[in-house]
Coordinates of C-alpha atoms and ligand atoms in Angstrom, one line a residue:
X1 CA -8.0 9.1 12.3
X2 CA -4.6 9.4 10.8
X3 CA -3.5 7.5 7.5
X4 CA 0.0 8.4 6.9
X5 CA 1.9 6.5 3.5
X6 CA 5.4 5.6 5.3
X7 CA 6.9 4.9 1.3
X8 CA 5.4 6.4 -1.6
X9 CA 7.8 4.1 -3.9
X10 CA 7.8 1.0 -5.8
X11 CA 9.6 -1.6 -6.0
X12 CA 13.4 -0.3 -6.9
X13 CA 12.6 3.0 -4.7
X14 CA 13.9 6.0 -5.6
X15 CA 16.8 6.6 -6.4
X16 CA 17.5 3.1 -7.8
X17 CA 20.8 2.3 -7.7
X18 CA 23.1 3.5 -10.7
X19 CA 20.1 5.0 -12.3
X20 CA 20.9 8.3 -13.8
X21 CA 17.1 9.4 -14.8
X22 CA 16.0 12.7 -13.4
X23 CA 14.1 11.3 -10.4
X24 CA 17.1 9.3 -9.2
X25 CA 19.5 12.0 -9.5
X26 CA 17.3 14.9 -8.0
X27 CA 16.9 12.4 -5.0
X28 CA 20.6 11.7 -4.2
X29 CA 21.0 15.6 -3.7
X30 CA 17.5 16.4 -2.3
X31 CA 16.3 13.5 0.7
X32 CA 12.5 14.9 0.4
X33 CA 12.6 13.9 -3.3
X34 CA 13.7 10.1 -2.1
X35 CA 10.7 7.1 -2.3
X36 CA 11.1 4.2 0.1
X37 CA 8.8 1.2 -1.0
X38 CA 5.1 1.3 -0.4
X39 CA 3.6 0.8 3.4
X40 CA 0.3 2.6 4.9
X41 CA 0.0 3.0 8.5
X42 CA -3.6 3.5 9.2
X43 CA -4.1 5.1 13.2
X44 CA -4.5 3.7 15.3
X45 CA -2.4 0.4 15.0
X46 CA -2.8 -0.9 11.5
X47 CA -0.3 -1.2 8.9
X48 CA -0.7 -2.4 5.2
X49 CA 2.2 -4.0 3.4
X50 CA 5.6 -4.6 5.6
X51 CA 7.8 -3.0 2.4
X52 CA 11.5 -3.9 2.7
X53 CA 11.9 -0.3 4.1
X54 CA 9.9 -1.2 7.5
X55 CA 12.6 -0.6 10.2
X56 CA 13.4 2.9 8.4
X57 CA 9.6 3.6 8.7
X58 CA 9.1 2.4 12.4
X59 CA 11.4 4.3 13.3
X60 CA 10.1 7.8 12.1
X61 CA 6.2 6.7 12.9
X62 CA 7.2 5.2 16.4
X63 CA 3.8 3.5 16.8
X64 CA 2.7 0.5 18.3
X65 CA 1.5 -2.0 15.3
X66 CA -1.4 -4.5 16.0
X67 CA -2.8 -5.1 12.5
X68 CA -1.1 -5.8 9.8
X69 CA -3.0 -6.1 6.2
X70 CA -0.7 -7.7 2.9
X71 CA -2.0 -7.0 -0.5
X72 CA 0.3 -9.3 -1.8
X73 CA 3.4 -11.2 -1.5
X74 CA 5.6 -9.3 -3.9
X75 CA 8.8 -8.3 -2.1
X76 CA 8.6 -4.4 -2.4
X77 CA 5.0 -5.2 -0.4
X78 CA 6.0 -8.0 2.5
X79 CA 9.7 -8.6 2.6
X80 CA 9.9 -6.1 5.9
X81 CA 7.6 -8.7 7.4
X82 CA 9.8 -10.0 10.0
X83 CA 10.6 -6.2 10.8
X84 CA 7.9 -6.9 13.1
X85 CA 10.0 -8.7 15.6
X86 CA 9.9 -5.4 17.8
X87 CA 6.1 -5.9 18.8
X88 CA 4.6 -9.3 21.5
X89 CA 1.6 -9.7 19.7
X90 CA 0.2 -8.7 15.8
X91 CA -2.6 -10.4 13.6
X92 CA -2.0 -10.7 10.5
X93 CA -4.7 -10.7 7.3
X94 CA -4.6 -11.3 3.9
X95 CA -5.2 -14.0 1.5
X96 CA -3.4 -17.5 1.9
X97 CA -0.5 -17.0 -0.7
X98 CA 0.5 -13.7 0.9
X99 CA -0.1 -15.2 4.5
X100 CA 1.6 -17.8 3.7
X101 CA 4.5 -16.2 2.5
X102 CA 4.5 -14.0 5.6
X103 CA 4.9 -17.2 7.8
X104 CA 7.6 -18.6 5.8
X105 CA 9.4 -15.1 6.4
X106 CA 9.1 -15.3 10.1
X107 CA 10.3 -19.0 10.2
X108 CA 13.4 -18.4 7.9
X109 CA 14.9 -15.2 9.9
X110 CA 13.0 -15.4 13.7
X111 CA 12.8 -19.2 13.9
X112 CA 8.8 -19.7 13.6
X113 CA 5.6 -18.8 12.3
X114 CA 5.2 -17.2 15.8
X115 CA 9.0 -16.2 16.8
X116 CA 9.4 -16.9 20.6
X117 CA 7.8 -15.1 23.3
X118 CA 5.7 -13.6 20.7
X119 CA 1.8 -14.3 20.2
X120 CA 1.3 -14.0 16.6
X121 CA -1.8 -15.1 14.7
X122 CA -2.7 -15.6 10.6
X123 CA -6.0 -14.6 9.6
X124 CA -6.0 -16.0 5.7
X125 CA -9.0 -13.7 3.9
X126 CA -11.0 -14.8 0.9
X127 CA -11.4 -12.4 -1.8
X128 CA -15.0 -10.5 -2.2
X129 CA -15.8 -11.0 1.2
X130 CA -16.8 -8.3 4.0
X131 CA -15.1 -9.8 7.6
X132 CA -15.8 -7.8 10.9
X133 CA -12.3 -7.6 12.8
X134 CA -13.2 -6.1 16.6
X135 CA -14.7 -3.2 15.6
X136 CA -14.1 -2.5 12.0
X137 CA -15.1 -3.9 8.6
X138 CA -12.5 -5.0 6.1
X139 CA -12.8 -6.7 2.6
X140 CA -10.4 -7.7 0.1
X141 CA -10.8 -7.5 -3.5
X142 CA -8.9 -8.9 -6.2
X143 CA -6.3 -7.0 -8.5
X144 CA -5.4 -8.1 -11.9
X145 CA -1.4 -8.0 -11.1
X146 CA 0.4 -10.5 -13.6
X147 CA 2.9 -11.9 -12.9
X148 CA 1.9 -12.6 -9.2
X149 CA -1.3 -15.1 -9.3
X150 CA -3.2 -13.7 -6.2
X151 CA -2.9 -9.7 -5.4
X152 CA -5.8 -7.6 -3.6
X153 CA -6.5 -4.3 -2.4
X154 CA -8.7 -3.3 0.6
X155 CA -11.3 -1.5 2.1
X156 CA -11.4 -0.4 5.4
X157 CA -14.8 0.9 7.5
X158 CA -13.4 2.7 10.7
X159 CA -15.8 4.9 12.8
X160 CA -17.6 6.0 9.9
X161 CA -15.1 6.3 7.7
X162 CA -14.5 4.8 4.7
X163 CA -11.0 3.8 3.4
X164 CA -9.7 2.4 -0.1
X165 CA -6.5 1.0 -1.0
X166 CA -5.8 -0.5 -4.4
X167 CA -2.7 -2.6 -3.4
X168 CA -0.9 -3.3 -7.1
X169 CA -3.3 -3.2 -10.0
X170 CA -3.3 -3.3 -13.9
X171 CA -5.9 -0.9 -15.6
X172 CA -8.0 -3.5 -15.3
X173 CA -9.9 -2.0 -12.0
X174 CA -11.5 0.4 -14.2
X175 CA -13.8 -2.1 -15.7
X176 CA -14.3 -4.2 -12.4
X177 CA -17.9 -2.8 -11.3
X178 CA -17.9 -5.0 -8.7
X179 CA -14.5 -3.3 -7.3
X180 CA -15.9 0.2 -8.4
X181 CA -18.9 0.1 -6.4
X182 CA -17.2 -0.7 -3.3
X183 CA -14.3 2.0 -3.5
X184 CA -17.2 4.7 -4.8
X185 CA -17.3 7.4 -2.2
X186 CA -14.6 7.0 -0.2
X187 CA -13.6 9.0 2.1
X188 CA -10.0 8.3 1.1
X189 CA -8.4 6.2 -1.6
X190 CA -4.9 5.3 -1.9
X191 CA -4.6 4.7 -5.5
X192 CA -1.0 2.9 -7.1
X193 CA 0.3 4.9 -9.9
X194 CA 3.6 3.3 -10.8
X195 CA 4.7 4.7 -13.9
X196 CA 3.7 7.2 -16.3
X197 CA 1.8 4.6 -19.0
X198 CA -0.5 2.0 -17.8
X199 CA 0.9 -1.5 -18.2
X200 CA -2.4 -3.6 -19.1
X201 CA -2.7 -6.6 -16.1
X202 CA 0.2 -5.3 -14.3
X203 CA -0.3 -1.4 -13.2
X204 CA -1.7 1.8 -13.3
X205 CA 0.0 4.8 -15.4
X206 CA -1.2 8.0 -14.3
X207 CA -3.7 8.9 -16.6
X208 CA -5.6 5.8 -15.4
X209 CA -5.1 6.2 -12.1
X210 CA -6.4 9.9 -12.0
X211 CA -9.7 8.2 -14.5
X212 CA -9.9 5.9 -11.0
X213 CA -10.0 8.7 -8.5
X214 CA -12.8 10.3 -11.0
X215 CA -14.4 7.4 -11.7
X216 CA -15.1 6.4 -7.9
X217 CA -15.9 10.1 -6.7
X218 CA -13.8 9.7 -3.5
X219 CA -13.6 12.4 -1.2
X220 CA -9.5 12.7 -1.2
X221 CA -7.1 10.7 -3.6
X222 CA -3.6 10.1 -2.6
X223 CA -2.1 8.7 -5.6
X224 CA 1.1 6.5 -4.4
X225 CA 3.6 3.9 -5.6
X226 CA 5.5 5.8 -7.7
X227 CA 7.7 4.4 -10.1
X228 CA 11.9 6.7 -10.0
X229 CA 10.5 6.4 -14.2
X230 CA 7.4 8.3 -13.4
X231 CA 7.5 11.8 -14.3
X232 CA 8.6 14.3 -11.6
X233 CA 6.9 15.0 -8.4
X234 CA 6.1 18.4 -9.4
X235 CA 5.1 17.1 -13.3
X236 CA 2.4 14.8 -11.2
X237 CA 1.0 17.2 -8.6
X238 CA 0.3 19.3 -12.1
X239 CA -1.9 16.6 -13.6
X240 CA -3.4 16.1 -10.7
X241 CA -4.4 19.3 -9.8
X242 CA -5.5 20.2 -13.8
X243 CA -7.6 17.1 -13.7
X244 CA -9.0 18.7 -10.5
X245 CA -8.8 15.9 -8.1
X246 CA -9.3 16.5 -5.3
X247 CA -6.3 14.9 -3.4
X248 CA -2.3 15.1 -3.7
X249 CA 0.7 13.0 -4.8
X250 CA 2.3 11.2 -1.9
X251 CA 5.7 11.8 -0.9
X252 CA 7.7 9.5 1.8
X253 CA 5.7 10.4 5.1
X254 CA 2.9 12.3 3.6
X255 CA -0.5 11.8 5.9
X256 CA -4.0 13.0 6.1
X257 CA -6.7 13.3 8.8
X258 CA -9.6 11.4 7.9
Ligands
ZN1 ZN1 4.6 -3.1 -5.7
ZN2 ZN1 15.8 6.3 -12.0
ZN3 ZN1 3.3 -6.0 -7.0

């Protein structure tokens, strides 16, 4: 199964606009240095979080989408939503906020909750719950992510397989047990690391999110949602690697066979 992370960025992207930090201006001369805002497409037909860079990402993937999974309605996570125009019929999951807000998208720019000629259905998720979808197993924990009120991550049983994703999270994660448990052993995690510091309720810095990887023992890391504030690419493949994680840093398009 392919998991492939269509953005690696957060919310500003890389390079924000008139930013003259290192990341920013490496990026406007090298395109491979670039971060579009953070989406996951999980093979085959699932995508988490429509980011604002969804047509730029459809695109390049040129899959069919059938799934789609929000961990919460900040912008840089859902405001691609109606992107989704392009395909007859998706499902879509997450908690009621972020469903909600996904609905009010589609009615606003397509003219409904389900635009016309298009079969689209709302699946709103509790937290801390395991929900069989056809043939898979999905639950949705809770992130501490102030300012937002609800914000989840997921995890995702596939044949076999066993796939994490924190959505946006404060360092808060590393005391949830409860959260812990259920990412421990992974066959993948995507782990946020926004910026270089962790920001307590809000996100992970890199130190922390490297502790996460450790602390869960999952098979491969790919450490994602990277702040243009972060250190360098390079600078964070470095700490990775010294930590000895086994995993990478994700750039624009990066994927793995899982
Ligand atoms: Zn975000
Ligand atoms: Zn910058
Ligand atoms: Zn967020």
């Amino acid at each position: 199964m392919k998991v492939v992370v269509l953005g690696s960025g957060s919310y500003s992207g890389t390079p924000k606009p008139l930013c003259t930090c290192e990341n920013c201006s490496r990026a406007r001369i090298n395109p491979a240095l670039r971060r579009t805002r953070f989406s996951l497409y999980i093979g085959d037909g699932i995508l988490v979080d429509p980011s604002p860079d969804l047509h730029y990402h459809l695109e390049r993937l040129n899959k069919r989408i059938e799934k789609v999974f929000i961990t919460h309605a900040h912008f840089d996570h859902i405001a691609g939503f109606p992107e989704l125009q392009v395909f007859k019929e998706i499902d879509v999951y997450s908690h009621r906020q972020a469903v909600e807000m996904a609905r009010h998208l589609s009615a606003i720019f397509l003219g409904g909750a389900a635009p016309e000629n298009r079969d689209w259905r709302y699946h709103e998720l509790e937290f801390g719950k395991w929900y069989k979808i056809e043939g898979m197993r999905v639950y949705h924990f809770r992130t501490v992510h102030q300012p937002i009120e609800n914000s989840g991550g997921f995890v995702f049983e596939i044949n076999g397989r066993r796939i994490a994703i924190t959505g946006d999270t404060g360092p808060e994660i590393l005391q949830d047990g409860e959260t812990l448990k259920l990412i421990e052993g992974a066959d993948l995690l995507i782990a946020e690391m926004t910026h270089r510091e962790s920001i307590p309720r809000v996100h992970l810095g890199v130190n922390d999110a490297i502790k996460l990887a450790e602390l869960t023992g999952a098979s491969y890391t790919i450490f994602a949602h990277i702040s243009h504030s972060n250190y360098t690419h390079e600078v964070l493949e470095k700490k990775v690697r010294e930590r000895g994680i086994r995993g990478e840093v994700a750039r624009d398009f990066t994927w793995v066979e899982v």
